[in-house]
Short mmCIF file of C-alpha atoms and ligand atoms in Angstrom, two decimals:
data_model
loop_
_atom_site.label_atom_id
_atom_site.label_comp_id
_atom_site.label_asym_id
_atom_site.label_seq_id
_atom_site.Cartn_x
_atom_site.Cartn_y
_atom_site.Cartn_z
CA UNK A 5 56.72 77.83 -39.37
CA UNK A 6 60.42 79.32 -39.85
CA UNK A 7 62.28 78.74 -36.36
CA UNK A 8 63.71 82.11 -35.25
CA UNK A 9 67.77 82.29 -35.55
CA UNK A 10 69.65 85.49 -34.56
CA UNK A 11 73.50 86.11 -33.57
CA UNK A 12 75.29 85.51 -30.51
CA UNK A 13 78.72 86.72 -28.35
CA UNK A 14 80.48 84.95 -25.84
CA UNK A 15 82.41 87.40 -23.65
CA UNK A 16 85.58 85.52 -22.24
CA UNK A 17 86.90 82.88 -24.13
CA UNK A 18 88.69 81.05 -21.64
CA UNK A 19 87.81 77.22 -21.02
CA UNK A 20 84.05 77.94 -19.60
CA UNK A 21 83.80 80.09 -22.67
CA UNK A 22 84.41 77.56 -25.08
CA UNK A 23 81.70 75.66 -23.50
CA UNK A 24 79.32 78.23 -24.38
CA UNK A 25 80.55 78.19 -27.58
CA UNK A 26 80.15 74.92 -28.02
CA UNK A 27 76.43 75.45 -26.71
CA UNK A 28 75.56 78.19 -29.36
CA UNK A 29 76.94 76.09 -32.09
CA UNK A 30 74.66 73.05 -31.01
CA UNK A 31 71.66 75.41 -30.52
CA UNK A 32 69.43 75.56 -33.91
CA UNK A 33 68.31 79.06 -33.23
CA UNK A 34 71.90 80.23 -33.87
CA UNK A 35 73.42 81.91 -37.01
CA UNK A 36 76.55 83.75 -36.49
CA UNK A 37 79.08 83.47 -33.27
CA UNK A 38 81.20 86.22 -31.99
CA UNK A 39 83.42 86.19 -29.26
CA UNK A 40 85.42 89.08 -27.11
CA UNK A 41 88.65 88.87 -25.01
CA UNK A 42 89.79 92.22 -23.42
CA UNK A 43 93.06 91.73 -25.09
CA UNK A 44 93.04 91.77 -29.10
CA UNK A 45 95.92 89.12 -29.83
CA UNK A 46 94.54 86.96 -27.61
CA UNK A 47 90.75 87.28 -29.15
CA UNK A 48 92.19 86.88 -32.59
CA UNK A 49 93.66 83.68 -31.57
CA UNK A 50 91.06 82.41 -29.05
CA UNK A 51 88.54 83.25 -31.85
CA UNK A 52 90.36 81.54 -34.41
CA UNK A 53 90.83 78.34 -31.74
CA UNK A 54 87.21 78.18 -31.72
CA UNK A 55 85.93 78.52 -35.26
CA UNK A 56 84.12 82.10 -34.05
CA UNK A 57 84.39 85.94 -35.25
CA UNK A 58 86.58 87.78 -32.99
CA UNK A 59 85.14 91.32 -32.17
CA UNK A 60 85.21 94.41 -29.84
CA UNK A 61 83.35 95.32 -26.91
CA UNK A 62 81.91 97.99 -28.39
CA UNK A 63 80.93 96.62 -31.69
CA UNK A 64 79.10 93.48 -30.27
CA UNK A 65 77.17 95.27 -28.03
CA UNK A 66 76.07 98.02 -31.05
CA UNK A 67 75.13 94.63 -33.51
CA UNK A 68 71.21 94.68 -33.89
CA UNK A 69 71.59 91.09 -34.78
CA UNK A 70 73.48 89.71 -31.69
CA UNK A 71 69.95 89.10 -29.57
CA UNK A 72 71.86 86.80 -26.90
CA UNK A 73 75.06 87.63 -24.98
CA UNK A 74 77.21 84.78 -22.14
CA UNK A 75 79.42 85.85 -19.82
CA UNK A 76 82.21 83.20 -19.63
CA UNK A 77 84.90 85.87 -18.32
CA UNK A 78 86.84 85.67 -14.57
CA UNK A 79 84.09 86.73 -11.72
CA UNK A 80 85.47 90.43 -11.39
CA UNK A 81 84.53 91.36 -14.83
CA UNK A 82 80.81 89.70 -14.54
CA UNK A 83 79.03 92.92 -13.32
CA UNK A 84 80.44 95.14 -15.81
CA UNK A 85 79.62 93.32 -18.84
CA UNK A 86 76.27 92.20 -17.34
CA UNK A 87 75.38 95.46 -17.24
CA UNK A 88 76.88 97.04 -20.06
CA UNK A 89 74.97 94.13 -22.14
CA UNK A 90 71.29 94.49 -20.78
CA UNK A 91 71.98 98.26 -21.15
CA UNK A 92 72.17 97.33 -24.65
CA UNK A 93 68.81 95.35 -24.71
CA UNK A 94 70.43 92.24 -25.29
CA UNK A 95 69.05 88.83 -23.25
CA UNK A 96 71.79 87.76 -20.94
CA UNK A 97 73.15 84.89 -19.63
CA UNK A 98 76.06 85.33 -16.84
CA UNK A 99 78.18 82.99 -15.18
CA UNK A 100 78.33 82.53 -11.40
CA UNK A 101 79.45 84.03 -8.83
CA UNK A 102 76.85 87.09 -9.60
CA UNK A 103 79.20 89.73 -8.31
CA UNK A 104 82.17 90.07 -6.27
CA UNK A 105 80.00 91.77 -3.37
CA UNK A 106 76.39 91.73 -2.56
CA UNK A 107 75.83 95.58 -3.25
CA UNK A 108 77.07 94.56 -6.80
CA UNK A 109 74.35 91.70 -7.60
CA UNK A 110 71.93 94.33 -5.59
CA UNK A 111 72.40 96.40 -8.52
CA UNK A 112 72.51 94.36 -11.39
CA UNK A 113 68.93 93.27 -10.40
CA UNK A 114 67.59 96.50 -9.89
CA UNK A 115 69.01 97.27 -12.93
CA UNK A 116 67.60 94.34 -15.08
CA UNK A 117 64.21 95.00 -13.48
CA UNK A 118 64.39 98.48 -14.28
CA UNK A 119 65.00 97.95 -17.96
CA UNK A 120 62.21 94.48 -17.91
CA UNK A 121 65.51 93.20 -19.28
CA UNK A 122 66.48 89.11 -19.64
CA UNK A 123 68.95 87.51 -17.24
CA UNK A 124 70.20 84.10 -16.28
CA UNK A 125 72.88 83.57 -13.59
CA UNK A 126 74.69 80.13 -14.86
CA UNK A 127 73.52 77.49 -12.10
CA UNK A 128 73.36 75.10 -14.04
CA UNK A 129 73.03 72.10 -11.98
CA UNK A 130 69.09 73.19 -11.94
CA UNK A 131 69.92 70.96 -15.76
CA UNK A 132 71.63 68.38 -14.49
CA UNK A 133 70.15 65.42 -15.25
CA UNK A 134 71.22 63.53 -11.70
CA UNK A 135 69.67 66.96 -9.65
CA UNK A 136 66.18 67.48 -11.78
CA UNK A 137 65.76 63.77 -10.59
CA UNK A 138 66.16 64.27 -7.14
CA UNK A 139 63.51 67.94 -7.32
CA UNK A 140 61.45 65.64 -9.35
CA UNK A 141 61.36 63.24 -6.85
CA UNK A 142 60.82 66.05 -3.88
CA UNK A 143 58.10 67.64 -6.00
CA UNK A 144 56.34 64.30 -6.20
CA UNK A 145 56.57 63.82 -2.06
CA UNK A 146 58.69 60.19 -2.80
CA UNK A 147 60.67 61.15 0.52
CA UNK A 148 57.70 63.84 2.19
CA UNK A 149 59.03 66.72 4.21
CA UNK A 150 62.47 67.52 3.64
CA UNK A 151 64.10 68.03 6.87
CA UNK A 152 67.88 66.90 6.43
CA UNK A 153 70.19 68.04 3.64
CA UNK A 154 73.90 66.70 3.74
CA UNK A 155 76.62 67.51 1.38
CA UNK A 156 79.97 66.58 1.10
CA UNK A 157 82.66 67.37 -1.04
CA UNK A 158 85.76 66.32 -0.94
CA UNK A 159 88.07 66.37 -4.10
CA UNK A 160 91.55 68.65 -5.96
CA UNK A 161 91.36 71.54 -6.68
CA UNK A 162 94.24 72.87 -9.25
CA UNK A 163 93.98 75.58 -10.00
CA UNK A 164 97.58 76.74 -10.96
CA UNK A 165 99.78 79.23 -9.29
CA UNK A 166 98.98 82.78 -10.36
CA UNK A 167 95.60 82.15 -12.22
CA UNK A 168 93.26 84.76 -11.21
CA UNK A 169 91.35 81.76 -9.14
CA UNK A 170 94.75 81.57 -7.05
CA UNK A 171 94.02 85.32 -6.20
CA UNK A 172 91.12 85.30 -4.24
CA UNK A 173 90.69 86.10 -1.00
CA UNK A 174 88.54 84.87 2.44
CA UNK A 175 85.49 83.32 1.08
CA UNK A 176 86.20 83.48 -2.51
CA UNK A 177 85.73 80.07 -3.17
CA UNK A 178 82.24 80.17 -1.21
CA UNK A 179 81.11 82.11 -4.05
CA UNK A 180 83.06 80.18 -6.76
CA UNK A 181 82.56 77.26 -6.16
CA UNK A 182 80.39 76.21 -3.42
CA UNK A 183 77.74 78.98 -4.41
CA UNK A 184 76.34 75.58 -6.87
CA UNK A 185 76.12 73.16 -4.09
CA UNK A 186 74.37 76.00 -1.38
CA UNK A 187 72.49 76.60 -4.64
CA UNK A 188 70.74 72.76 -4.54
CA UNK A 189 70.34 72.64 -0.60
CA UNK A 190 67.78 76.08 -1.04
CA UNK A 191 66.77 74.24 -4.38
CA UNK A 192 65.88 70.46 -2.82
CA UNK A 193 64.94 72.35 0.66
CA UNK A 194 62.11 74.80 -1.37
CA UNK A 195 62.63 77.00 1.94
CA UNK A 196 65.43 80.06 2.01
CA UNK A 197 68.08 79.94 4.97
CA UNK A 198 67.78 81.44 7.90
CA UNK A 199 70.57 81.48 9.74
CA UNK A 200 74.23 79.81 8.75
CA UNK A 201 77.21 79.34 10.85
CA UNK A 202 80.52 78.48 8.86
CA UNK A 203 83.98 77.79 10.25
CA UNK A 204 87.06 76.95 7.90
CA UNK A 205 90.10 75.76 8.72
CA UNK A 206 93.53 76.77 7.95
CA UNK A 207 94.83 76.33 4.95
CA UNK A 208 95.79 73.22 3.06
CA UNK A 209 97.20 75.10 -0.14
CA UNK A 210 100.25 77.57 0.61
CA UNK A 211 100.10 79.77 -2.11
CA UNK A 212 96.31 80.87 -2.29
CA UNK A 213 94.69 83.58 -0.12
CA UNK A 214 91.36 82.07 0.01
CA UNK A 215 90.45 79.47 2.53
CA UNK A 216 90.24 76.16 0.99
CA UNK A 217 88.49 73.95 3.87
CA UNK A 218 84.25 75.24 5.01
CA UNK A 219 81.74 73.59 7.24
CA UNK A 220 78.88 75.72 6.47
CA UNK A 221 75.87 74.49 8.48
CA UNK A 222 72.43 76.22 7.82
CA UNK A 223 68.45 76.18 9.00
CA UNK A 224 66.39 76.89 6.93
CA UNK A 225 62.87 78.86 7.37
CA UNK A 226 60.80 75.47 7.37
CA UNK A 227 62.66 74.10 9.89
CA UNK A 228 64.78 71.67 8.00
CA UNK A 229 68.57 71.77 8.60
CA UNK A 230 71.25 71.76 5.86
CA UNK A 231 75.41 70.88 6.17
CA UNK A 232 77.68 71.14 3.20
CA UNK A 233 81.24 69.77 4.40
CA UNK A 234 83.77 70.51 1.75
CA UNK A 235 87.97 70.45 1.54
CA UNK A 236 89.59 71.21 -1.43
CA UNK A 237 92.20 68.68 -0.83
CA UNK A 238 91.64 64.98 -0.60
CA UNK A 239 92.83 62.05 -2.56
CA UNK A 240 94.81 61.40 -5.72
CA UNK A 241 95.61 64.91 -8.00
CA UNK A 242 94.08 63.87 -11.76
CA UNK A 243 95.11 66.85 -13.84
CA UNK A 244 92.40 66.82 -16.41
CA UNK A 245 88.47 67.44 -16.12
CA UNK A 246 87.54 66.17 -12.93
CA UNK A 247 84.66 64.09 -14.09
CA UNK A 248 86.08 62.25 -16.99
CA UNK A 249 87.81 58.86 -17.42
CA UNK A 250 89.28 58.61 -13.80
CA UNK A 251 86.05 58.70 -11.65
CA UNK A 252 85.58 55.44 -10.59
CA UNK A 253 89.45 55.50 -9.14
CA UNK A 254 88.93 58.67 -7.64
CA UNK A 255 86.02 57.36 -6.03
CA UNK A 256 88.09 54.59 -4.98
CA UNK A 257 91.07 57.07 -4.01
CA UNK A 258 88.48 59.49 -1.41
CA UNK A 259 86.69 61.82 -3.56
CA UNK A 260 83.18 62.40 -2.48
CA UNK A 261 80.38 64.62 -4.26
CA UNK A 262 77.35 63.28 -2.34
CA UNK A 263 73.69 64.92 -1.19
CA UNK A 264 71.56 62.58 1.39
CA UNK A 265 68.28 64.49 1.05
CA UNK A 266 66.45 63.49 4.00
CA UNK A 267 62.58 63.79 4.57
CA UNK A 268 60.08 62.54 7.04
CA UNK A 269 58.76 59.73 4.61
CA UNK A 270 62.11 58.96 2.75
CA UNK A 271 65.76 59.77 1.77
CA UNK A 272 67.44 60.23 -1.71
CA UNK A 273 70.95 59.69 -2.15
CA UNK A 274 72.96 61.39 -5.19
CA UNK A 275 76.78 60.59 -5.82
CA UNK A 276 78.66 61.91 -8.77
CA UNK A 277 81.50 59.39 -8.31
CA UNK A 278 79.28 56.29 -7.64
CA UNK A 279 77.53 57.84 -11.18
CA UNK A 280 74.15 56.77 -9.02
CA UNK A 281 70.60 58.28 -7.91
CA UNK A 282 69.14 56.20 -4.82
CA UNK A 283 66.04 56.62 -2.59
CA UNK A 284 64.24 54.76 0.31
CA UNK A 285 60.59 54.89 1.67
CA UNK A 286 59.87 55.01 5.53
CA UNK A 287 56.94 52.75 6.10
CA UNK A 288 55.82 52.37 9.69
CA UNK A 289 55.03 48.53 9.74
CA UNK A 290 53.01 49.10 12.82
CA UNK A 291 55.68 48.17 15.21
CA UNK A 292 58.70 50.31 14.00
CA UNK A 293 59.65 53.03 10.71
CA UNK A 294 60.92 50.28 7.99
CA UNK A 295 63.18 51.64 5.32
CA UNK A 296 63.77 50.18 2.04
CA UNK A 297 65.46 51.15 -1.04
CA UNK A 298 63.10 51.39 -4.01
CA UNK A 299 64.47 53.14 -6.75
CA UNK A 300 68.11 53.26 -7.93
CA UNK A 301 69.17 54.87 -11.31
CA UNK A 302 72.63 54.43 -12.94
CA UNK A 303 74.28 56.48 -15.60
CA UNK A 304 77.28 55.35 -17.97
CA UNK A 305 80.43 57.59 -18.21
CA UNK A 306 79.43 58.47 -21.56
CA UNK A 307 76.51 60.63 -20.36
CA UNK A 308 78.37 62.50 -17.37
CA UNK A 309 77.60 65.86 -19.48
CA UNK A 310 73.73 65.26 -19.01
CA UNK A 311 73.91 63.97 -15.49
CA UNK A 312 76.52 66.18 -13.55
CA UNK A 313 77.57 69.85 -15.14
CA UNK A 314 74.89 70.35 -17.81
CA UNK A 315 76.21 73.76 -19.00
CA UNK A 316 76.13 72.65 -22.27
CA UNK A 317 72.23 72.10 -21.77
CA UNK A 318 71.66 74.91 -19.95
CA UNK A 319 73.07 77.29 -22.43
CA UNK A 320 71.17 75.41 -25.01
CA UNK A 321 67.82 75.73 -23.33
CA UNK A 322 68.44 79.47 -22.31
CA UNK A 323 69.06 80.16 -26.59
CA UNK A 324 65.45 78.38 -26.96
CA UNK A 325 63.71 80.55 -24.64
CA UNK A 326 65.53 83.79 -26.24
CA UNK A 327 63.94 82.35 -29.05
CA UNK A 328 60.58 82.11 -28.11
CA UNK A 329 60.53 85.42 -26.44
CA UNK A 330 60.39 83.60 -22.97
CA UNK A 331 61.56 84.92 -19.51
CA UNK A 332 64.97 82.98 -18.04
CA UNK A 333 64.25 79.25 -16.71
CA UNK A 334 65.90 80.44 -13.22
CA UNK A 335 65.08 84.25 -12.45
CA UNK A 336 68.07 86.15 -11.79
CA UNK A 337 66.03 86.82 -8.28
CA UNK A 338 66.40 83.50 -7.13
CA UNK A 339 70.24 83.39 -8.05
CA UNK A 340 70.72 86.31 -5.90
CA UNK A 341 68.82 84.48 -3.08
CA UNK A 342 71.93 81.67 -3.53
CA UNK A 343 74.44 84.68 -3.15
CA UNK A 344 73.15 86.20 -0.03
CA UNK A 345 73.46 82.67 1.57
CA UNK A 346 77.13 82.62 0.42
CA UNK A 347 77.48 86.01 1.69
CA UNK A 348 76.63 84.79 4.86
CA UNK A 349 77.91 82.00 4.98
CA UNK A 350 81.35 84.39 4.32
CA UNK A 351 80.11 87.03 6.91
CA UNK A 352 79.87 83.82 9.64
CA UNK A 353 83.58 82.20 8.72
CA UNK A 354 84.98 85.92 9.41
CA UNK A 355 83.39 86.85 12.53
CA UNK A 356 82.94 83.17 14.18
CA UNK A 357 79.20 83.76 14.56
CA UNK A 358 75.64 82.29 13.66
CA UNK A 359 74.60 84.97 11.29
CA UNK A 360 70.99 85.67 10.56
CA UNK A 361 69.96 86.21 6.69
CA UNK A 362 67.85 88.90 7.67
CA UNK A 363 70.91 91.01 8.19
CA UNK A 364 71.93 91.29 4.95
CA UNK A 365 70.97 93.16 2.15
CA UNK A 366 68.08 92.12 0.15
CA UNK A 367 67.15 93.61 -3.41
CA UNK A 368 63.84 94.21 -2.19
N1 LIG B 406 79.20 76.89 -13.92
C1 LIG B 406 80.30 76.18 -13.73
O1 LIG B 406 80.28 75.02 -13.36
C2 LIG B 406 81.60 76.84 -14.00
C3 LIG B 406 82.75 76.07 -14.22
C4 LIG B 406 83.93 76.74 -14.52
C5 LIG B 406 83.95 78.11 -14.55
N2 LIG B 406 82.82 78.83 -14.32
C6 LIG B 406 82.83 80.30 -14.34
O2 LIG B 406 83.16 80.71 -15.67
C7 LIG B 406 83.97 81.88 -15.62
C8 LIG B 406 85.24 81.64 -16.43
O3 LIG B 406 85.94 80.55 -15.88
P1 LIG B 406 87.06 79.79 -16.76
O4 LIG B 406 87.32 78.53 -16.06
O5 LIG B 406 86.68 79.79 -18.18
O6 LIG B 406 88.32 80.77 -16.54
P2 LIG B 406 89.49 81.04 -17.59
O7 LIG B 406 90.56 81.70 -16.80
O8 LIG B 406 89.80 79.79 -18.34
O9 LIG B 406 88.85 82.06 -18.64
C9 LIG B 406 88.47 83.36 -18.28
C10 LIG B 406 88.65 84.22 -19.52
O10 LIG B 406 88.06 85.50 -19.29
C11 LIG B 406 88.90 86.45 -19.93
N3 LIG B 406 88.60 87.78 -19.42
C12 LIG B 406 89.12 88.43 -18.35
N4 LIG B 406 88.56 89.66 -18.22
C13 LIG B 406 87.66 89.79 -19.24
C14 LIG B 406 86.79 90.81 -19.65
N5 LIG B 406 86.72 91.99 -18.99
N6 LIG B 406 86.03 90.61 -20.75
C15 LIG B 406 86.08 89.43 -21.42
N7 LIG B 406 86.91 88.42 -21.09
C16 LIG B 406 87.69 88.59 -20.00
C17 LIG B 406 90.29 85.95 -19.66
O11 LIG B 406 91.23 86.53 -20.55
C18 LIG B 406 90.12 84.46 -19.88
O12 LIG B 406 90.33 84.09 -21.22
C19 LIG B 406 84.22 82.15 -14.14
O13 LIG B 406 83.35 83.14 -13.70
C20 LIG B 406 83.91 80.85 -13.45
O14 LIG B 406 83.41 81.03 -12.14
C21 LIG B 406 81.65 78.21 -14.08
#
């Protein structure tokens, strides 16, 4: 049987955009791969960086041939190409945050309903390796009810002065970056949040608008509670991918990237910078709840890819099911579900109060 290959674009062909490059040109299904920048110079030599065909806007989106499109641009521009795309019947993938505002992703789903169109909203720690074994373990009832979900984060963030990251504002980084780790705790809870209250502190970094320091502490509808403590600032500044080479001294230096999942029968521990998966059993001995650790997993530094940011594999896997004419692994609908809790969480840090999901906009 003759696998099905077709074209792709990349739209934004910054550093996340040459990891969906890099995606397409691993993916079998792929034959030709274009790429867009707003500005031409910049495309041509982006394009030319990458080994792709630079090309318009306009001209990508009028190609019979390109089936697939990612959005790898800066968050502002998401919506607008998102739309512009599934207008043009192609499948979509889009990078996170899904819109700037709430009333934004509100549309983009109505409008990819409306049109039975194809989009994926890039969480893709749903394929990394380290998270699909906690679910997996969930989903099996290793640890029973969840109840307990802890995160914290602690690590550098540089992102240079005047990089459009630098610019945002309030709760910006709620939705750029912490929008993934809310993501898991609705992911490993299998319940939506309820309510969230969020404080942050003042800020660390001086020349950024957004706040750079969140407590966000949620319930969720089943009863189980969730905290994700997070400050951009901790520890030794490494200046290259945070992941590689230097993890085991950050680790050593403060940085933290941990979940303790706990449920009524068990707990799982992940931590990026231990590279480790962990989980205990309760057993009530008759006299008193025993724990003991029964299953530990360890990864080498050669397969951080797999195990933490799995873009690569995510992009990979969404090509394959463009392919086989298959809806999107994650439904755009369930993304959206992540940015109403960010929303929230936003709402809460700017008016000091618990605020209730239920008072924000859904889709529905
Ligand atoms: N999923 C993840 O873990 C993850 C990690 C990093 C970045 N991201 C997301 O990927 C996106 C890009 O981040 P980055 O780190 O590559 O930023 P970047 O600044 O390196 O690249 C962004 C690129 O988009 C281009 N651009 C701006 N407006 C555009 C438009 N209208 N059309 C096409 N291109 C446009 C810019 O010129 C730039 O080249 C962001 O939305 C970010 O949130 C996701």
């Amino acid at each position: 049987m003759s696998m099905e290959k077709f074209d792709v674009a990349v739209l934004g062909l910054g550093g996340m955009g040459k990891t969906h490059v890099g995606a397409a040109k691993s993916s079998p299904h792929v034959n030709r791969i274009y790429g867009y920048e707003p500005d031409p110079e910049r495309r041509a030599q982006r394009a030319s960086e990458l080994g792709i065909i630079a090309a318009d806007l306009p001209e990508i989106l009028a190609n019979p041939e390109i089936k697939f499109v990612s959005i790898a641009s800066s968050n502002e521009s998401h919506i607008p190409l998102a739309e512009a795309a599934l207008r043009a019947g192609k499948k979509v993938m889009c990078e996170k945050p899904m819109g700037d505002t709430l009333e934004e992703a509100t549309r983009l789903i109505k409008l990819k309903q409306e049109l039975n169109g194809f989009l994926q909203i890039g969480f893709e720690l749903h394929y990394s390796r380290l998270y699909m074994k906690a679910k997996e373990w969930i989903d099996q009832g290793l640890i029973g009810k969840v109840v307990n979900i802890q995160t914290r984060y602690l690590c550098t963030v540089h992102h240079p002065k005047g990089s459009w990251r630098s610019k945002g504002k309030g709760s910006f980084l709620i939705g750029e970056k912490l929008s993934h780790y809310l993501d898991l705790q609705r992911w490993f809870m299998g319940s939506e949040p309820e309510s969230v209250y969020a404080v942050a502190s003042p800020r660390v970094l001086p020349y950024v608008e957004y706040r750079d320091n969140h407590n966000i502490t949620t319930t969720f509808k089943n009863g189980g509670i969730g905290v994700l403590l997070f400050t951009a600032f901790a520890a030794e500044s490494y200046h290259g991918e945070q992941y590689e080479d230097l993890l085991a001294k950050q680790r050593d230096d403060g940085h933290v990237l941990q979940y303790l999942i706990m449920g009524d029968k068990g707990m799982i521990e992940t931590d990026v910078f231990a590279r480790r998966i962990r989980r205990w059993t309760f057993t009530d001995t008759g006299e008193r709840l025993d724990s003991a650790r029964d299953e530990e997993i360890r990864y080498p530094q050669a397969l951080d890819n797999s195990w933490i940011h799995n873009t690569s594999g995510q992009n990979k896997k969404i090509i394959e099911l463009v392919a086989n004419g298959l809806p999107p692994g994650v439904p755009a609908e369930d993304a959206y579900q992540t940015m109403r809790f960010c929303f929230a969480a936003g709402l809460s840090e700017d008016t000091g109060r618990i605020v209730r999901l239920d008072e924000l906009p859904d889709w529905k």
